[in-house]
PDB file of C-alpha atoms in Angstrom:
ATOM      1  CA  TYR A   1      76.916   8.677 -29.763  1.00 82.00           C
ATOM      2  CA  THR A   2      74.436   8.241 -32.556  1.00 87.00           C
ATOM      3  CA  PHE A   3      72.343  10.707 -34.536  1.00 86.00           C
ATOM      4  CA  ARG A   4      69.347  10.558 -36.859  1.00 89.00           C
ATOM      5  CA  ASP A   5      69.390  12.220 -40.224  1.00 88.00           C
ATOM      6  CA  GLY A   6      66.435  14.077 -41.708  1.00 86.00           C
ATOM      7  CA  ASN A   7      64.847  10.796 -42.848  1.00 89.00           C
ATOM      8  CA  GLY A   8      65.033   9.230 -39.349  1.00 87.00           C
ATOM      9  CA  VAL A   9      67.870   6.825 -40.187  1.00 91.00           C
ATOM     10  CA  LEU A  10      70.193   6.186 -37.234  1.00 92.00           C
ATOM     11  CA  TYR A  11      73.942   6.688 -37.760  1.00 89.00           C
ATOM     12  CA  VAL A  12      76.955   6.217 -35.503  1.00 89.00           C
ATOM     13  CA  ARG A  13      79.065   9.338 -35.099  1.00 88.00           C
ATOM     14  CA  PRO A  14      82.589   9.212 -36.544  1.00 88.00           C
ATOM     15  CA  SER A  15      85.366   7.959 -34.259  1.00 85.00           C
ATOM     16  CA  SER A  16      86.646  11.504 -33.682  1.00 86.00           C
ATOM     17  CA  GLU A  17      83.288  12.463 -32.107  1.00 87.00           C
ATOM     18  CA  ARG A  18      82.865   9.497 -29.761  1.00 89.00           C
ATOM     19  CA  PRO A  19      84.990   8.116 -26.886  1.00 90.00           C
ATOM     20  CA  THR A  20      87.437   5.306 -27.490  1.00 90.00           C
ATOM     21  CA  ARG A  21      87.027   1.899 -25.859  1.00 90.00           C
ATOM     22  CA  ARG A  22      89.776   2.774 -23.386  1.00 94.00           C
ATOM     23  CA  GLN A  23      88.049   6.040 -22.405  1.00 92.00           C
ATOM     24  CA  LEU A  24      84.759   4.205 -21.918  1.00 91.00           C
ATOM     25  CA  ASP A  25      86.430   1.554 -19.720  1.00 92.00           C
ATOM     26  CA  TYR A  26      88.054   4.303 -17.635  1.00 93.00           C
ATOM     27  CA  PHE A  27      84.708   6.065 -17.161  1.00 93.00           C
ATOM     28  CA  LEU A  28      82.929   2.856 -16.106  1.00 91.00           C
ATOM     29  CA  LYS A  29      85.662   1.831 -13.642  1.00 92.00           C
ATOM     30  CA  LYS A  30      85.793   5.324 -12.142  1.00 93.00           C
ATOM     31  CA  HIS A  31      82.024   5.757 -11.657  1.00 94.00           C
ATOM     32  CA  TYR A  32      80.792   2.150 -11.124  1.00 94.00           C
ATOM     33  CA  SER A  33      82.548  -0.255  -8.787  1.00 92.00           C
ATOM     34  CA  LEU A  34      83.066  -3.892  -9.716  1.00 90.00           C
ATOM     35  CA  GLU A  35      80.581  -4.913  -7.003  1.00 91.00           C
ATOM     36  CA  TYR A  36      77.932  -2.603  -8.478  1.00 93.00           C
ATOM     37  CA  GLN A  37      78.496  -3.997 -11.975  1.00 92.00           C
ATOM     38  CA  LEU A  38      78.345  -7.629 -10.795  1.00 93.00           C
ATOM     39  CA  ARG A  39      75.210  -7.038  -8.720  1.00 93.00           C
ATOM     40  CA  LYS A  40      73.490  -5.534 -11.768  1.00 93.00           C
ATOM     41  CA  ARG A  41      74.588  -8.375 -14.046  1.00 92.00           C
ATOM     42  CA  LYS A  42      74.143 -11.373 -11.753  1.00 92.00           C
ATOM     43  CA  GLY A  43      71.548 -10.211  -9.207  1.00 91.00           C
ATOM     44  CA  ASP A  44      71.942  -9.800  -5.458  1.00 89.00           C
ATOM     45  CA  LYS A  45      71.469 -13.475  -4.501  1.00 86.00           C
ATOM     46  CA  ASN A  46      73.978 -14.757  -7.048  1.00 87.00           C
ATOM     47  CA  PHE A  47      76.459 -12.043  -6.082  1.00 90.00           C
ATOM     48  CA  GLU A  48      76.179 -12.923  -2.381  1.00 84.00           C
ATOM     49  CA  ARG A  49      76.692 -16.604  -3.135  1.00 82.00           C
ATOM     50  CA  ASP A  50      79.468 -16.471  -5.749  1.00 85.00           C
ATOM     51  CA  HIS A  51      81.233 -13.103  -5.749  1.00 85.00           C
ATOM     52  CA  ARG A  52      81.063 -11.500  -2.290  1.00 83.00           C
ATOM     53  CA  GLN A  53      84.079 -11.007  -0.075  1.00 81.00           C
ATOM     54  CA  VAL A  54      84.787 -14.039   2.079  1.00 77.00           C
ATOM     55  CA  LEU A  55      85.681 -12.682   5.497  1.00 77.00           C
ATOM     56  CA  GLY A  56      85.726 -15.946   7.418  1.00 74.00           C
ATOM     57  CA  THR A  57      84.572 -19.541   7.433  1.00 76.00           C
ATOM     58  CA  ALA A  58      81.563 -21.417   8.733  1.00 74.00           C
ATOM     59  CA  MET A  59      83.856 -22.991  11.333  1.00 78.00           C
ATOM     60  CA  GLN A  60      84.452 -19.669  13.120  1.00 76.00           C
ATOM     61  CA  SER A  61      81.096 -19.803  14.852  1.00 80.00           C
ATOM     62  CA  CYS A  62      81.487 -23.472  15.824  1.00 81.00           C
ATOM     63  CA  LEU A  63      82.837 -24.057  19.322  1.00 84.00           C
ATOM     64  CA  GLY A  64      83.671 -27.707  18.771  1.00 83.00           C
ATOM     65  CA  VAL A  65      82.272 -31.167  18.254  1.00 85.00           C
ATOM     66  CA  GLY A  66      78.570 -31.406  19.111  1.00 85.00           C
ATOM     67  CA  HIS A  67      77.948 -27.656  19.029  1.00 88.00           C
ATOM     68  CA  ILE A  68      76.385 -27.286  15.553  1.00 89.00           C
ATOM     69  CA  TYR A  69      74.733 -29.955  13.424  1.00 90.00           C
ATOM     70  CA  GLU A  70      73.770 -29.362   9.797  1.00 88.00           C
ATOM     71  CA  ALA A  71      70.726 -31.085   8.292  1.00 87.00           C
ATOM     72  CA  ASP A  72      70.088 -31.422   4.580  1.00 86.00           C
ATOM     73  CA  ALA A  73      68.033 -33.497   2.178  1.00 86.00           C
ATOM     74  CA  THR A  74      68.635 -34.801  -1.296  1.00 87.00           C
ATOM     75  CA  ILE A  75      66.623 -36.939  -3.643  1.00 89.00           C
ATOM     76  CA  ALA A  76      68.604 -40.136  -4.170  1.00 90.00           C
ATOM     77  CA  ASP A  77      69.675 -40.837  -7.725  1.00 91.00           C
ATOM     78  CA  VAL A  78      68.126 -44.298  -7.738  1.00 91.00           C
ATOM     79  CA  THR A  79      64.711 -45.571  -8.701  1.00 91.00           C
ATOM     80  CA  LEU A  80      63.268 -48.240  -6.420  1.00 91.00           C
ATOM     81  CA  VAL A  81      61.012 -51.014  -7.647  1.00 92.00           C
ATOM     82  CA  SER A  82      58.460 -53.203  -5.888  1.00 90.00           C
ATOM     83  CA  VAL A  83      59.584 -56.440  -4.238  1.00 89.00           C
ATOM     84  CA  ILE A  84      56.466 -58.201  -5.518  1.00 92.00           C
ATOM     85  CA  ASN A  85      56.682 -57.091  -9.160  1.00 91.00           C
ATOM     86  CA  ARG A  86      59.964 -55.625 -10.353  1.00 89.00           C
ATOM     87  CA  ARG A  87      58.213 -53.862 -13.216  1.00 90.00           C
ATOM     88  CA  ASP A  88      56.325 -51.615 -10.779  1.00 92.00           C
ATOM     89  CA  ILE A  89      58.362 -48.500 -10.033  1.00 91.00           C
ATOM     90  CA  VAL A  90      57.892 -47.363  -6.435  1.00 90.00           C
ATOM     91  CA  GLY A  91      59.717 -44.030  -6.761  1.00 90.00           C
ATOM     92  CA  ARG A  92      62.849 -42.156  -5.791  1.00 92.00           C
ATOM     93  CA  PRO A  93      63.571 -41.861  -2.060  1.00 92.00           C
ATOM     94  CA  THR A  94      64.629 -38.713  -0.227  1.00 90.00           C
ATOM     95  CA  LEU A  95      67.757 -39.035   1.901  1.00 91.00           C
ATOM     96  CA  TYR A  96      68.055 -36.803   4.964  1.00 89.00           C
ATOM     97  CA  TYR A  97      71.313 -36.642   6.808  1.00 88.00           C
ATOM     98  CA  VAL A  98      72.559 -34.694   9.805  1.00 90.00           C
ATOM     99  CA  ILE A  99      76.282 -34.057  10.185  1.00 91.00           C
ATOM    100  CA  ASP A 100      78.424 -32.462  12.863  1.00 90.00           C
ATOM    101  CA  ARG A 101      80.006 -29.253  11.570  1.00 88.00           C
ATOM    102  CA  ALA A 102      83.293 -29.604  13.414  1.00 87.00           C
ATOM    103  CA  SER A 103      84.092 -33.278  12.831  1.00 87.00           C
ATOM    104  CA  ARG A 104      82.011 -33.876   9.643  1.00 87.00           C
ATOM    105  CA  LEU A 105      80.669 -37.027  11.302  1.00 88.00           C
ATOM    106  CA  ILE A 106      77.249 -38.230  10.126  1.00 89.00           C
ATOM    107  CA  VAL A 107      75.252 -38.324  13.360  1.00 89.00           C
ATOM    108  CA  SER A 108      71.856 -39.211  11.902  1.00 88.00           C
ATOM    109  CA  TRP A 109      70.086 -40.136   8.687  1.00 87.00           C
ATOM    110  CA  TYR A 110      66.647 -40.951   7.362  1.00 90.00           C
ATOM    111  CA  LEU A 111      65.552 -42.471   4.075  1.00 89.00           C
ATOM    112  CA  GLY A 112      61.907 -42.195   3.057  1.00 89.00           C
ATOM    113  CA  PHE A 113      59.528 -41.504   0.213  1.00 88.00           C
ATOM    114  CA  GLU A 114      58.298 -38.154   1.557  1.00 85.00           C
ATOM    115  CA  ASN A 115      59.335 -34.985  -0.201  1.00 83.00           C
ATOM    116  CA  ALA A 116      61.647 -32.620   1.630  1.00 80.00           C
ATOM    117  CA  SER A 117      59.362 -31.528   4.473  1.00 79.00           C
ATOM    118  CA  TRP A 118      59.232 -31.021   8.211  1.00 79.00           C
ATOM    119  CA  THR A 119      57.818 -34.523   8.720  1.00 79.00           C
ATOM    120  CA  ALA A 120      60.746 -36.191   6.978  1.00 80.00           C
ATOM    121  CA  GLY A 121      63.285 -33.828   8.550  1.00 81.00           C
ATOM    122  CA  LEU A 122      61.881 -34.588  11.999  1.00 82.00           C
ATOM    123  CA  HIS A 123      62.602 -38.288  11.494  1.00 84.00           C
ATOM    124  CA  ALA A 124      66.286 -37.467  10.875  1.00 85.00           C
ATOM    125  CA  ILE A 125      66.449 -35.133  13.875  1.00 83.00           C
ATOM    126  CA  MET A 126      64.696 -37.628  16.176  1.00 83.00           C
ATOM    127  CA  ASN A 127      67.059 -40.348  14.954  1.00 85.00           C
ATOM    128  CA  ILE A 128      69.845 -38.421  16.728  1.00 85.00           C
ATOM    129  CA  VAL A 129      68.484 -39.448  20.140  1.00 83.00           C
ATOM    130  CA  GLN A 130      67.214 -42.913  19.206  1.00 84.00           C
ATOM    131  CA  SER A 131      69.336 -45.959  19.965  1.00 83.00           C
ATOM    132  CA  LYS A 132      71.502 -46.676  16.922  1.00 83.00           C
ATOM    133  CA  GLN A 133      71.939 -50.273  18.087  1.00 85.00           C
ATOM    134  CA  GLU A 134      68.197 -50.983  18.003  1.00 86.00           C
ATOM    135  CA  ARG A 135      67.748 -49.178  14.699  1.00 83.00           C
ATOM    136  CA  LEU A 136      70.599 -50.950  12.919  1.00 85.00           C
ATOM    137  CA  GLU A 137      69.646 -54.357  14.284  1.00 88.00           C
ATOM    138  CA  ALA A 138      66.096 -53.823  12.981  1.00 88.00           C
ATOM    139  CA  LEU A 139      67.600 -53.145   9.541  1.00 86.00           C
ATOM    140  CA  GLY A 140      69.859 -56.201   9.750  1.00 90.00           C
ATOM    141  CA  VAL A 141      73.081 -54.168   9.822  1.00 89.00           C
ATOM    142  CA  PRO A 142      75.805 -55.120  12.315  1.00 91.00           C
ATOM    143  CA  TYR A 143      76.261 -52.521  15.072  1.00 88.00           C
ATOM    144  CA  ASP A 144      79.660 -51.338  16.260  1.00 88.00           C
ATOM    145  CA  PRO A 145      79.672 -48.601  18.949  1.00 85.00           C
ATOM    146  CA  GLU A 146      82.891 -47.136  17.520  1.00 85.00           C
ATOM    147  CA  ASP A 147      81.000 -46.262  14.310  1.00 83.00           C
ATOM    148  CA  TRP A 148      78.645 -43.967  16.263  1.00 81.00           C
ATOM    149  CA  PRO A 149      80.692 -41.888  18.749  1.00 81.00           C
ATOM    150  CA  ALA A 150      78.044 -39.124  18.830  1.00 79.00           C
ATOM    151  CA  ASP A 151      75.138 -41.430  19.661  1.00 77.00           C
ATOM    152  CA  LYS A 152      72.297 -39.644  21.530  1.00 79.00           C
ATOM    153  CA  ILE A 153      74.054 -36.243  21.690  1.00 81.00           C
ATOM    154  CA  MET A 154      71.798 -33.285  20.842  1.00 84.00           C
ATOM    155  CA  PRO A 155      73.582 -30.124  19.646  1.00 87.00           C
ATOM    156  CA  GLN A 156      73.087 -26.529  20.719  1.00 86.00           C
ATOM    157  CA  GLN A 157      72.184 -25.523  17.146  1.00 86.00           C
ATOM    158  CA  ILE A 158      70.835 -27.243  14.055  1.00 86.00           C
ATOM    159  CA  PHE A 159      71.311 -25.477  10.727  1.00 85.00           C
ATOM    160  CA  ALA A 160      68.726 -26.531   8.156  1.00 82.00           C
ATOM    161  CA  ASP A 161      67.179 -25.374   4.912  1.00 77.00           C
ATOM    162  CA  ARG A 162      64.406 -22.881   5.038  1.00 70.00           C
ATOM    163  CA  GLY A 163      61.587 -25.014   3.709  1.00 64.00           C
ATOM    164  CA  GLU A 164      61.742 -27.914   6.111  1.00 66.00           C
ATOM    165  CA  THR A 165      62.185 -26.113   9.411  1.00 67.00           C
ATOM    166  CA  MET A 166      59.927 -23.090   8.988  1.00 68.00           C
ATOM    167  CA  SER A 167      57.023 -24.365  11.057  1.00 68.00           C
ATOM    168  CA  ARG A 168      55.515 -24.170  14.508  1.00 71.00           C
ATOM    169  CA  GLU A 169      56.610 -27.737  15.103  1.00 72.00           C
ATOM    170  CA  ALA A 170      60.266 -26.655  14.850  1.00 71.00           C
ATOM    171  CA  THR A 171      59.632 -24.161  17.654  1.00 71.00           C
ATOM    172  CA  LYS A 172      58.167 -26.930  19.830  1.00 74.00           C
ATOM    173  CA  LEU A 173      61.219 -29.103  19.155  1.00 73.00           C
ATOM    174  CA  CYS A 174      63.524 -26.243  20.171  1.00 72.00           C
ATOM    175  CA  GLN A 175      61.720 -25.703  23.454  1.00 73.00           C
ATOM    176  CA  ALA A 176      61.622 -29.409  24.304  1.00 75.00           C
ATOM    177  CA  SER A 177      65.262 -30.211  23.470  1.00 75.00           C
ATOM    178  CA  HIS A 178      66.906 -26.858  24.334  1.00 77.00           C
ATOM    179  CA  THR A 179      68.260 -26.709  20.778  1.00 80.00           C
ATOM    180  CA  THR A 180      68.135 -23.752  18.422  1.00 78.00           C
ATOM    181  CA  VAL A 181      67.048 -24.454  14.848  1.00 79.00           C
ATOM    182  CA  THR A 182      68.560 -21.907  12.460  1.00 77.00           C
ATOM    183  CA  ASN A 183      67.053 -21.482   9.008  1.00 78.00           C
ATOM    184  CA  ILE A 184      69.525 -20.822   6.217  1.00 78.00           C
ATOM    185  CA  PRO A 185      68.348 -18.534   3.380  1.00 72.00           C
ATOM    186  CA  SER A 186      67.723 -20.049  -0.017  1.00 68.00           C
ATOM    187  CA  LEU A 187      70.621 -20.269  -2.492  1.00 66.00           C
ATOM    188  CA  ARG A 188      73.261 -19.933   0.256  1.00 67.00           C
ATOM    189  CA  PRO A 189      75.054 -23.287   0.469  1.00 67.00           C
ATOM    190  CA  ASP A 190      78.175 -21.499   1.702  1.00 66.00           C
ATOM    191  CA  TRP A 191      76.505 -21.014   5.102  1.00 67.00           C
ATOM    192  CA  LYS A 192      76.522 -24.772   5.645  1.00 66.00           C
TER     193      LYS A 192
END
């Protein structure tokens, strides 16, 4: 709805020769769906995460307590210092935790200085079957069996982030423990 004059200067056509804002909105809504517009503006991954139709919940696939565990890692928002010299900064630890999808009970955890990796994730997964009494007593924390009702119970499925569990070692763990490790795509926190 523009034209160039003989000198190459660009001009907007008068309002009688161009569509109104209302006509333009009508055309866009008629020929381009809202989903199409959002996918073009936000991208497919952001659309799937924030704007897609929600047809169910993550709980629909869960059969009950102990069926699906979810593992995740986060870098703790603390900076640790050396016991010997408090001026020496040791670093920020990574906290892994494994929770039961149905009950939201924390069934395992691991705190270490490794980055989010299979090695660190394996410690959290193996902590599921280790004796919580021995582990807590080694840390000097009082043990109460009622605090750990899911002690030593391996699930049928473990949902984890893509980076940590995409390895051959995860396949070996699955075969040995009869557990399926499911990798969640990146930028999809709604699947956990």
